[in-house]
Tab-separated table of C-alpha atoms and ligand atoms in Angstrom:
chain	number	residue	atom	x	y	z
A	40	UNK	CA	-15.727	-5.159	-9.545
A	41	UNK	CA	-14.846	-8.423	-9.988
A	42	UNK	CA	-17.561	-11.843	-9.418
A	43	UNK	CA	-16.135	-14.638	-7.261
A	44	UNK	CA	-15.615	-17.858	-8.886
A	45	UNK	CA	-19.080	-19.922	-8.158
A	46	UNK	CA	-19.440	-23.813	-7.827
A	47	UNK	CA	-21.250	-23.690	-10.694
A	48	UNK	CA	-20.233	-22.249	-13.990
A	49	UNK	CA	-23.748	-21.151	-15.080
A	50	UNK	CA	-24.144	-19.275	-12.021
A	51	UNK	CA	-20.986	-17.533	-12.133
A	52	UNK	CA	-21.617	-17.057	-16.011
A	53	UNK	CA	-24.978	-15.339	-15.810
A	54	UNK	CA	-23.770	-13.703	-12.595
A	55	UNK	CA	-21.166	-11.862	-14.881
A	56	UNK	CA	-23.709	-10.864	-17.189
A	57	UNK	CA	-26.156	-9.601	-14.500
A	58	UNK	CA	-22.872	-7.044	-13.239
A	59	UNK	CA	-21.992	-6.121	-16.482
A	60	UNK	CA	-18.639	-7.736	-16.464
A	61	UNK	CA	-16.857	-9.439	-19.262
A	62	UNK	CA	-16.837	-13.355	-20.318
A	63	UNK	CA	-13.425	-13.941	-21.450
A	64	UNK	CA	-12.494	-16.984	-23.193
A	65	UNK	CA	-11.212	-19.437	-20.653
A	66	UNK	CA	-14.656	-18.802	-18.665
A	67	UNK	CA	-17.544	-21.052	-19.422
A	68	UNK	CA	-20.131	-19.694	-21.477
A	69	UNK	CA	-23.558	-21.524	-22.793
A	70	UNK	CA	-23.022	-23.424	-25.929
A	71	UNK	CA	-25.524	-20.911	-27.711
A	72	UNK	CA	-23.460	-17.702	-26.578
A	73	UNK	CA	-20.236	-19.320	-28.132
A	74	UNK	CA	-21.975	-19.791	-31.138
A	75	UNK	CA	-23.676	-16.663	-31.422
A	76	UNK	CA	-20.534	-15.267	-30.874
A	77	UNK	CA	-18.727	-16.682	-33.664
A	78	UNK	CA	-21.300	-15.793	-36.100
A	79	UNK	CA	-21.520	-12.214	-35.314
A	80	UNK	CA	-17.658	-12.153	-34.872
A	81	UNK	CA	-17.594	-13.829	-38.313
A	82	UNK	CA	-20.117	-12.162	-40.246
A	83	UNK	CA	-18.033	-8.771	-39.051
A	84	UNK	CA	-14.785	-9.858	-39.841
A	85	UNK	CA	-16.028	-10.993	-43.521
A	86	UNK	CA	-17.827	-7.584	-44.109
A	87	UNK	CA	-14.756	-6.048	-43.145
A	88	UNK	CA	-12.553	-7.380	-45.950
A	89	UNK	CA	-15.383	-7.859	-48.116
A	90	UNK	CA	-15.675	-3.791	-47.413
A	91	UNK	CA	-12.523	-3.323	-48.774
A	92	UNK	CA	-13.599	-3.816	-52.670
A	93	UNK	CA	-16.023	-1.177	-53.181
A	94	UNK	CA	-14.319	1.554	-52.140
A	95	UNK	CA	-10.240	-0.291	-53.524
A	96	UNK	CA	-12.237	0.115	-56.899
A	97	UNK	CA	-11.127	3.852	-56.500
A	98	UNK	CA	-7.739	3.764	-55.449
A	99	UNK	CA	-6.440	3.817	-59.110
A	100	UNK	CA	-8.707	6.188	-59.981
A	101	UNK	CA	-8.372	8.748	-57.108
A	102	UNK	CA	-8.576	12.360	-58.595
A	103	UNK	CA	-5.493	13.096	-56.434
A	104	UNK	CA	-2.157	12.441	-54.527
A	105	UNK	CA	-4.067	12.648	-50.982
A	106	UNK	CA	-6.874	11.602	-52.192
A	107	UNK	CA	-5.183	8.646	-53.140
A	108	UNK	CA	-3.004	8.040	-49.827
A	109	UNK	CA	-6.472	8.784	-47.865
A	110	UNK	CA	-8.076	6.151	-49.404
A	111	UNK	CA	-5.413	3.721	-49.529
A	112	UNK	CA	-4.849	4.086	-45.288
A	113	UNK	CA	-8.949	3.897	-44.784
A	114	UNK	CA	-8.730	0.287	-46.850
A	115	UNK	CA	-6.128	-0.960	-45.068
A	116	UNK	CA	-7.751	0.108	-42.050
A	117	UNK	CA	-10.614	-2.137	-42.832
A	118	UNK	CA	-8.241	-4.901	-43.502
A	119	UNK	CA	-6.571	-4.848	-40.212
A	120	UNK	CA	-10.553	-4.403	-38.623
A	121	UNK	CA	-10.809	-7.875	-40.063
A	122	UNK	CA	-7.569	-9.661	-38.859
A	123	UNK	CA	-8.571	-8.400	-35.212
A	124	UNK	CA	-11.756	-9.356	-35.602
A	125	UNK	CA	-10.741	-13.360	-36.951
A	126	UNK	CA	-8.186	-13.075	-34.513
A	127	UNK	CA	-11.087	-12.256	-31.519
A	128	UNK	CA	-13.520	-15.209	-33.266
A	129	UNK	CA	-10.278	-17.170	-33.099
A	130	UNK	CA	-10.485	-17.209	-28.748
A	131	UNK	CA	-14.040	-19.254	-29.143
A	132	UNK	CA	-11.819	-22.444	-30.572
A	133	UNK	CA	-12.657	-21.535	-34.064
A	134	UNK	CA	-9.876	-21.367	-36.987
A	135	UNK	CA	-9.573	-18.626	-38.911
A	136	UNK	CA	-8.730	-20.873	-42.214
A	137	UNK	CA	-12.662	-22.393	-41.693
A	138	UNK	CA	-14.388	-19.189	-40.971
A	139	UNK	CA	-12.865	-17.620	-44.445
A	140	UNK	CA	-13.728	-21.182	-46.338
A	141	UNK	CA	-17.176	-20.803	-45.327
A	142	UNK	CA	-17.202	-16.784	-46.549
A	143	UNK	CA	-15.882	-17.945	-49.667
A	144	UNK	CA	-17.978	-20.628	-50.390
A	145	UNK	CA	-21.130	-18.569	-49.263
A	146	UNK	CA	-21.905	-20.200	-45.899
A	147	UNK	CA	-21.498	-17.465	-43.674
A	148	UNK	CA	-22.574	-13.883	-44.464
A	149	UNK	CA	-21.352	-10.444	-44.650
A	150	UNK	CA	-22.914	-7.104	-44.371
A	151	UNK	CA	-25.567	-6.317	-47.601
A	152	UNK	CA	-24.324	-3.054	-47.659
A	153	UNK	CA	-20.957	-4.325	-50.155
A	154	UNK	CA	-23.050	-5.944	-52.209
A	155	UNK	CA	-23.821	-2.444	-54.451
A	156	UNK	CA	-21.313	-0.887	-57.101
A	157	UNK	CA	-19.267	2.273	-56.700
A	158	UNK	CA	-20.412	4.108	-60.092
A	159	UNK	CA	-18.686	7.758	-58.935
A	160	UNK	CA	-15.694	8.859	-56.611
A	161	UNK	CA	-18.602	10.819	-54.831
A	162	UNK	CA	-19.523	6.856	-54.071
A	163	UNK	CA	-16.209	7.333	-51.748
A	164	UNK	CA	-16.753	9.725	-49.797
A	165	UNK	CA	-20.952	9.091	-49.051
A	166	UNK	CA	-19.846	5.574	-48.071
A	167	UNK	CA	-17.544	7.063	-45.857
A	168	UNK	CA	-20.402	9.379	-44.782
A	169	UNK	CA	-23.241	6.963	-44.602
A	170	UNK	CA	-21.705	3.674	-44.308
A	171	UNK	CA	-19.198	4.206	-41.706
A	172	UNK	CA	-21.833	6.320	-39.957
A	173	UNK	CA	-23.974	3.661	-40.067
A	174	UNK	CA	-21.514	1.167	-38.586
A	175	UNK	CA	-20.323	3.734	-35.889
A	176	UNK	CA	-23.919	3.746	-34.768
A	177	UNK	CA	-23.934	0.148	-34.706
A	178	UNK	CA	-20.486	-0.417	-33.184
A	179	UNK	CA	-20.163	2.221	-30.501
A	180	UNK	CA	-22.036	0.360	-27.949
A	181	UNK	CA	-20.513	-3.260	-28.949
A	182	UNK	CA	-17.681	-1.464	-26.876
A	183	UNK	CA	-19.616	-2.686	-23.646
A	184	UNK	CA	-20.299	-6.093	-25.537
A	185	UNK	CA	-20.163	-9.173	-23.094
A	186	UNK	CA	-17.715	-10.875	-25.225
A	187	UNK	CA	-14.056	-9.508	-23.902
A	188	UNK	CA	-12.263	-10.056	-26.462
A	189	UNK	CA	-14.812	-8.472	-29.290
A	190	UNK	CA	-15.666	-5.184	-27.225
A	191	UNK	CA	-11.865	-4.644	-26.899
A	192	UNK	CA	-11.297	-5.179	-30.599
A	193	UNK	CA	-14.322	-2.836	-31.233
A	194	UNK	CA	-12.868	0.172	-29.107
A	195	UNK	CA	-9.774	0.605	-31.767
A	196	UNK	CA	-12.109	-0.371	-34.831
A	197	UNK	CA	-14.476	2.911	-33.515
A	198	UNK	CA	-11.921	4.968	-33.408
A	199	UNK	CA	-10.561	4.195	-36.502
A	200	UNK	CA	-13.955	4.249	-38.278
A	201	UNK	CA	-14.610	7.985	-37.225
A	202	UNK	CA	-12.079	8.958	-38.754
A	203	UNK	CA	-13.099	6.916	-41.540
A	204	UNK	CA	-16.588	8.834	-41.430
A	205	UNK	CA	-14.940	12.378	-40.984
A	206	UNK	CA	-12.811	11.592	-44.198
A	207	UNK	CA	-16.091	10.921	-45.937
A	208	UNK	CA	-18.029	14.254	-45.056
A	209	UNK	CA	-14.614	16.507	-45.488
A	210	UNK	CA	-14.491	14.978	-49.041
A	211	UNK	CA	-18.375	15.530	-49.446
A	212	UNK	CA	-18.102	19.194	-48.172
A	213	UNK	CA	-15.277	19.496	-51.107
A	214	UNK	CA	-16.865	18.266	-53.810
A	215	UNK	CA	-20.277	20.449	-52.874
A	216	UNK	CA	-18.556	23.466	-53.308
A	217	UNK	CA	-17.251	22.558	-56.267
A	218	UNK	CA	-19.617	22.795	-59.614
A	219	UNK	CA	-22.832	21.591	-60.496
A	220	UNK	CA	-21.481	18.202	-61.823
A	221	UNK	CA	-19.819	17.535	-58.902
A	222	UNK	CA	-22.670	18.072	-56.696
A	223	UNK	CA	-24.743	16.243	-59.057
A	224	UNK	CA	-22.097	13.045	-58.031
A	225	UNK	CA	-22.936	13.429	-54.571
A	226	UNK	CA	-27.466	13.567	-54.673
A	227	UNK	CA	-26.723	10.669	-56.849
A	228	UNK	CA	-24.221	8.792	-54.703
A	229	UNK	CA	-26.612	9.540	-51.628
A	230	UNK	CA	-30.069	8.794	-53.715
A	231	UNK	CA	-28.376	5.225	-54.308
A	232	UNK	CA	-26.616	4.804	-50.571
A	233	UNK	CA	-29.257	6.201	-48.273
A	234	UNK	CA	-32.109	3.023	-48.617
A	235	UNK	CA	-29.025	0.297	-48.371
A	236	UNK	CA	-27.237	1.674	-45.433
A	237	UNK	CA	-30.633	1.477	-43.216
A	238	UNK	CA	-30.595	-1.612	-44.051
A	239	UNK	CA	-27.328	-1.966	-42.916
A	240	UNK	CA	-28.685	-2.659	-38.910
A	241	UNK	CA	-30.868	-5.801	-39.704
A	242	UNK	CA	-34.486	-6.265	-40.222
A	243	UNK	CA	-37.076	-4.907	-38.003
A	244	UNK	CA	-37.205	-5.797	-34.572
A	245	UNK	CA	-40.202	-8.018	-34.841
A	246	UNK	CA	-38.766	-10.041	-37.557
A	247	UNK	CA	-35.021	-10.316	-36.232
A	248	UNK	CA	-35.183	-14.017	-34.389
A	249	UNK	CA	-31.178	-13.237	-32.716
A	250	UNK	CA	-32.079	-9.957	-30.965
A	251	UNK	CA	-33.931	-10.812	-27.952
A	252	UNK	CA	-31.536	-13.721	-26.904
A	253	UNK	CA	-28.536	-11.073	-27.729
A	254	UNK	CA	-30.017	-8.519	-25.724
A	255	UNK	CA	-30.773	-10.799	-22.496
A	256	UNK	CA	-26.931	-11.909	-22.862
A	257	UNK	CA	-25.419	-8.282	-22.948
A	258	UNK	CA	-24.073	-8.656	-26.836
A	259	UNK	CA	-26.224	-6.593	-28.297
A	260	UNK	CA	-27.103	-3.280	-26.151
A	261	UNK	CA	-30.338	-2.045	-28.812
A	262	UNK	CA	-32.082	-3.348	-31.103
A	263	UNK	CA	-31.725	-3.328	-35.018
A	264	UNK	CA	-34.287	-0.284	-35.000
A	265	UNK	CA	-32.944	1.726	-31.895
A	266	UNK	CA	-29.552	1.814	-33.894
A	267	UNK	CA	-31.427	2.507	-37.102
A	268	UNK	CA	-33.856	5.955	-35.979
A	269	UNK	CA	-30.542	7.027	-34.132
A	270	UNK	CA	-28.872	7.189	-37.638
A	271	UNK	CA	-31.335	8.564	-39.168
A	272	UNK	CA	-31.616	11.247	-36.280
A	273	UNK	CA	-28.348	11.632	-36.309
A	274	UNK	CA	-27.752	12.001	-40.129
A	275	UNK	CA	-30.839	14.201	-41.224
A	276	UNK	CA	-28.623	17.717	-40.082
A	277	UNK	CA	-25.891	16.484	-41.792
A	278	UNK	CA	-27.338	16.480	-44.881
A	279	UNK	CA	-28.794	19.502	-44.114
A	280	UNK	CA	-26.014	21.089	-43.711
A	281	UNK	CA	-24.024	19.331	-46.675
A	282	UNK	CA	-26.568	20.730	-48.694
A	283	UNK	CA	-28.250	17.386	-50.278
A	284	UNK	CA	-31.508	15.962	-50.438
A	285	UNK	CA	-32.415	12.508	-48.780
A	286	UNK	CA	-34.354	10.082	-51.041
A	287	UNK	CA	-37.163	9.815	-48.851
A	288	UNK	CA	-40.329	11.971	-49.022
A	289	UNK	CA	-41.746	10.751	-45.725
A	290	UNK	CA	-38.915	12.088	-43.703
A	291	UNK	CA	-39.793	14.616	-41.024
A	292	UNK	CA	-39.507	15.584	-37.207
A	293	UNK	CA	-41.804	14.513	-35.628
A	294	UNK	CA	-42.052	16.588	-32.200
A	295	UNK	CA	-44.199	14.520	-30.458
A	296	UNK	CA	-41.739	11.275	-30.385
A	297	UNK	CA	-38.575	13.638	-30.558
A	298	UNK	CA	-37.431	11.613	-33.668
A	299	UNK	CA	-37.492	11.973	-37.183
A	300	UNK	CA	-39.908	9.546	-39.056
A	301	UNK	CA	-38.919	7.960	-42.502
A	302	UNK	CA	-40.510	5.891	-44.895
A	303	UNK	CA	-40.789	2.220	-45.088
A	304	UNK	CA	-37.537	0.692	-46.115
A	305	UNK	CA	-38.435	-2.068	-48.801
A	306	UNK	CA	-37.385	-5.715	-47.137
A	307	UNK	CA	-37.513	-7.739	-49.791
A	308	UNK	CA	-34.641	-5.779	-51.551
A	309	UNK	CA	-32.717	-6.891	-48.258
A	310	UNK	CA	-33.777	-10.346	-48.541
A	311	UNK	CA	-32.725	-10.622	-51.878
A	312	UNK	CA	-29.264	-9.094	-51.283
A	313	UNK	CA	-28.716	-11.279	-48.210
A	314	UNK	CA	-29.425	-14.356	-50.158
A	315	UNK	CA	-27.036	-13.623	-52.502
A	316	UNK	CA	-28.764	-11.885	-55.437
A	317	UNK	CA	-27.853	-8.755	-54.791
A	318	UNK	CA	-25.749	-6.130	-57.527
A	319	UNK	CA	-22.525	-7.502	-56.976
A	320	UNK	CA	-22.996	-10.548	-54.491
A	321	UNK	CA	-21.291	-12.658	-57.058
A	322	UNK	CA	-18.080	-10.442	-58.227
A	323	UNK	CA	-17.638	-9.621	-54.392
A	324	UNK	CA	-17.075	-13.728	-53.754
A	325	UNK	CA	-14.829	-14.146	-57.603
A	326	UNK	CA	-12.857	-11.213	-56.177
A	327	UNK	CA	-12.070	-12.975	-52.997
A	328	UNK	CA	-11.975	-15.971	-53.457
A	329	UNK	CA	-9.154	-15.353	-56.662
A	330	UNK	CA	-7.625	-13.007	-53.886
A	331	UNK	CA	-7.252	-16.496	-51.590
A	332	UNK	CA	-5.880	-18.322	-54.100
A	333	UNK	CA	-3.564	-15.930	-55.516
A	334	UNK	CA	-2.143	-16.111	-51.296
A	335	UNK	CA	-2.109	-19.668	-50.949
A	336	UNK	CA	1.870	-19.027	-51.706
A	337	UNK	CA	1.927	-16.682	-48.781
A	338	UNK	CA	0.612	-19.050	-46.570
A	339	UNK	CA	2.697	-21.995	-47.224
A	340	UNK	CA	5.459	-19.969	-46.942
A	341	UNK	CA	4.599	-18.668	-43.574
A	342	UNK	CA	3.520	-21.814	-42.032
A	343	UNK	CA	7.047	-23.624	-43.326
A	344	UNK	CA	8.508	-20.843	-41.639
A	345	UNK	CA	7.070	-21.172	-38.355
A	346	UNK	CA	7.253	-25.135	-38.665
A	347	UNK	CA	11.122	-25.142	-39.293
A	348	UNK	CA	11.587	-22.181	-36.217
A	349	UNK	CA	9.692	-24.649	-34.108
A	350	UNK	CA	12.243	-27.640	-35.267
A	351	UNK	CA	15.214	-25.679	-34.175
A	352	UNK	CA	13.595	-24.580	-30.864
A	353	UNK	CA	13.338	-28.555	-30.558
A	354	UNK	CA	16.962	-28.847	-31.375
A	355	UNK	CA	18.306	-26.150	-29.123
A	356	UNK	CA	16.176	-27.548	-26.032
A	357	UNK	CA	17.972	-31.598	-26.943
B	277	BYC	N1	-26.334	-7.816	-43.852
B	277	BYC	O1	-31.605	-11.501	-36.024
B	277	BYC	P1	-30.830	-10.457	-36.748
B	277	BYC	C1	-18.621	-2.113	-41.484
B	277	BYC	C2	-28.616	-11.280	-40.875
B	277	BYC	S1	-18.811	-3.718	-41.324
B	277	BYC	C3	-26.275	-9.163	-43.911
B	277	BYC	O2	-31.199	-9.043	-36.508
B	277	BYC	P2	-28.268	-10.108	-35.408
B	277	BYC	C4	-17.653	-1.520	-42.424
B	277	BYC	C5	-28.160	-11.793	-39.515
B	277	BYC	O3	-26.801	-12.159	-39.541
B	277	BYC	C6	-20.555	-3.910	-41.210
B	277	BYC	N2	-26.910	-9.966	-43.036
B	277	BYC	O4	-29.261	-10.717	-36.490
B	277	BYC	C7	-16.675	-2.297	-42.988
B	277	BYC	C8	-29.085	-12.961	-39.321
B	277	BYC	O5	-28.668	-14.051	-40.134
B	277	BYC	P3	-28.021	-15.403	-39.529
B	277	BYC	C9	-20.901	-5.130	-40.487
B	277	BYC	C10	-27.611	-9.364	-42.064
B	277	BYC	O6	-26.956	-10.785	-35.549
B	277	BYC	C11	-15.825	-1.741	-43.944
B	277	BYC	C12	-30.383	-12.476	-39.939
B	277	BYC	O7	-30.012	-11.466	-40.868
B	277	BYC	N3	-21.155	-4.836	-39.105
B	277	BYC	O8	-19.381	-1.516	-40.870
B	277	BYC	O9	-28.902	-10.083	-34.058
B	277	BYC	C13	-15.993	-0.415	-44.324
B	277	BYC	C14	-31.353	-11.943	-38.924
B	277	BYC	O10	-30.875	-10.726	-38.312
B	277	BYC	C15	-27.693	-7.974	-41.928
B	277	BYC	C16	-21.322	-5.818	-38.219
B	277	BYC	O11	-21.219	-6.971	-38.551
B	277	BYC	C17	-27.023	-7.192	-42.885
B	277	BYC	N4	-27.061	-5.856	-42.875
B	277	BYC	O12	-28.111	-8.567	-35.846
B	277	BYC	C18	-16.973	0.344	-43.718
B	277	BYC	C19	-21.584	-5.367	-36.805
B	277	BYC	N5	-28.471	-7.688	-40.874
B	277	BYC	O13	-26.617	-15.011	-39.087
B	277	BYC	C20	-17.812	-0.194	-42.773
B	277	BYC	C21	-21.809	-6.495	-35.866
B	277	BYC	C22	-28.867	-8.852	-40.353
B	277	BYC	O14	-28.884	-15.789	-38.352
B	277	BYC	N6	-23.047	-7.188	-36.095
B	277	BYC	N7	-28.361	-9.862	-41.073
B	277	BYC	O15	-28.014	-16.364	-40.664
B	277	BYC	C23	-24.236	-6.796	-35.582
B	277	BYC	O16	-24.354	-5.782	-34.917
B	277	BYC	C24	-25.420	-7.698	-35.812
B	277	BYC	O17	-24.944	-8.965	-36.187
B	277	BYC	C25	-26.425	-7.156	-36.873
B	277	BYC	C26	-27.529	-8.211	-37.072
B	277	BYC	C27	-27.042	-5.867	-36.393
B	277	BYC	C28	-25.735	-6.934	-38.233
C-alpha cells in the first residue's frame, strides 16, 4: 500500500507513519526526524568501526588457522556494517567526511560497550555471544524502522550479525569442553561482559529523553528496557546450557510476569563510560584517529581519481 501524495507535506509525512510505510529521502520529513536520524545513523555507524578494535586485538593472536580467518571475515563484516550505515546517514544531506571528524574529535558517540579491553581469546567469542546478541535484539526490529534507507541497511547487517553471534557460542561451546583453564577464560570473559552489554540498549526508560519521540515516529519499535528483559530472557538458557554462571545473584524466573528478573545494573558506570572515561575510551579514539591519518593518502588518491575521470567525461562530451 502506497499513500497518495497530499497538499501538504506534513500530512502526507505523518500519514506514512500512521500506515507503516517508509520515508525515503526525497520525501519531506520534520526537521527533528532528520536529525534524529543522523544521530542514531551516526552513533551506529561509529560503533561499528569503533567495534572493530576489540575483537582485531585478536587476530594476531588467534589460537588457529580458522580461528584466525573467522575472525578476520566477522571484522570486516563490521567494517562494511559501517560504510552502509555512513552511506544510509549520507541520504539525510550529511557528509560522511563530517560525521567521522566529529567521532574522532569526540562529538558524536558510539556504543559504551567498545570502550572495555579484550584480556582473553574467550573475550572473542562471549562478545560474539553477548554483544552481537545484544545488538541482534536491538537491531531486528530497526528492520521495520521508518527511515528507508536505515531499515534496508539493517536487514543485511542482521543477517550478518547472527552469524556473527552463532560464531561466538560455537567457539564458547569449544572452549567449555576443553579443560578447566579454558573454561575458567570463559566465567571470566562473561563475569566482565554480562553488566556492559545490558547496558548496551540505553538507560532506563524513564531516564531516556529520545525514546518517546522515536517511538511516536516509528524509529524505534520498543523501548531501551523491552529490548533489554528480552536479552536477558533470551540469554539466561543459553548460559544454561553453555554451562556458565551469570554475574548476577538476583536473576530468576519470575512466573508471575513470565520474565526473568535481574539485578540493578549500576548507571553511573554507564555515565562514566559514555562521557568518555571509560577503560579504553581514550586508546579507542588514538587508534582511530592514527588509523584516519595513516588513510589520508588513500583518500587523496581516490578523489584525484574521480576528479580527473570527471575531466575527461568533460572532454569527451566537447
Ligand atoms: N552507548 O534517549 P536514549 C553493534 C546515548 S553496534 C553510548 O535512550 P536513543 C556491534 C544516546 O545516544 C552497537 N551511548 O537514546 C558492532 C543518547 O545520547 P545523545 C550500536 C548511548 O537513541 C560491532 C543518550 O544516551 N548499536 O551492535 O533513543 C560488533 C540517551 O539515550 C548508549 C546501535 O547504535 C550506549 N549503549 O536510544 C558487534 C543501534 N545508549 O545521542 C556489535 C542503533 C544510549 O542524545 N541505536 N546512549 O547525545 C539505537 O537503537 C539507539 O540509538 C539506542 C539509544 C538504543 C542505542
Amino acid at each position: 500500500m502506497t499513500v497518495e501524495p497530499m497538499a501538504e507535506p506534513r500530512d502526507h509525512f505523518e500519514a506514512t507513519i500512521a500506515a507503516d510505510q517508509r520515508i525515503e529521502p526525497r520525501d519531506w520529513m520534520p526537521e527533528g526526524y532528520r536529525k534524529t536520524m543522523v544521530r542514531q545513523i551516526a552513533q551506529h555507524a561509529h560503533s561499528e568501526i569503533i567495534g572493530m578494535q576489540p575483537e582485531g586485538n585478536w587476530i594476531t593472536r588467534a589460537p588457529s588457522l580458522r580461528r584466525k580467518a573467522i575472525l578476520l571475515a566477522k571484522v570486516q563484516d563490521e567494517a562494511g556494517h559501517g560504510l552502509y550505515l555512513y552511506s544510509a546517514a549520507e541520504t539525510l544531506g550529511v557528509d560522511r567526511s563530517d560525521l567521522v571528524e566529529k567521532l574522532i574529535t569526540g562529538r558524536q558517540k558510539y556504543s559504551s560497550i567498545f570502550n572495555y579491553p579484550t584480556l582473553s581469546f574467550a573475550d572473542v567469542g562471549v562478545i560474539g555471544w553477548l554483544v552481537d546478541g545484544a545488538a541482534i535484539c536491538n537491531q531486528v526490529p530497526l528492520c521495520r524502522s521508518s527511515y528507508g534507507p536505515y531499515a534496508r541497511a539493517m536487514i543485511r547487517i542482521c543477517k550478518e550479525e547472527s552469524f556473527h553471534q552463532r560464531q561466538g557460542y560455537e567457539l564458547l561451546m569449544t572452549m567449555m569442553s576443553g579443560t578447566q583453564a579454558q573454561r575458567d577464560m570463559v566465567q571470566d570473559a562473561t563475569n566482565r561482559w554480562w553488566w556492559p552489554s545490558l547496558m548496551m540498549f540505553g538507560p532506563p526508560d524513564e531516564e531516556s529523553p529520545n525514546t518517546a519521540q522515536s517511538m511516536a515516529w516509528k524509529i524505534k519499535r520498543h523501548t531501551n528496557d523491552e529490548l533489554r528483559q528480552r536479552f536477558v530472557d533470551m540469554t539466561v538458557p543459553q548460559a544454561d546450557k553453555l554451562g556458565v554462571t551469570l554475574p548476577d545473584p538476583d536473576l530468576r524466573w519470575n512466573a508471575e510476569r513470565g520474565h526473568y528478573d535481574f539485578g540493578a545494573v549500576d548507571w553511573s558506570e554507564f555515565k562514566r563510560v559514555i562521557a568518555g572515561d571509560g577503560p579504553c575510551n581514550a586508546e579507542r579514539i588514538a587508534h582511530r584517529r592514527r588509523a584516519h591519518e595513516d588513510g589520508a593518502w588513500v583518500r587523496a588518491a581516490a578523489s584525484a581519481h574521480a576528479a580527473k575521470r570527471a575531466e575527461r567525461v568533460k572532454e569527451a562530451a566537447r
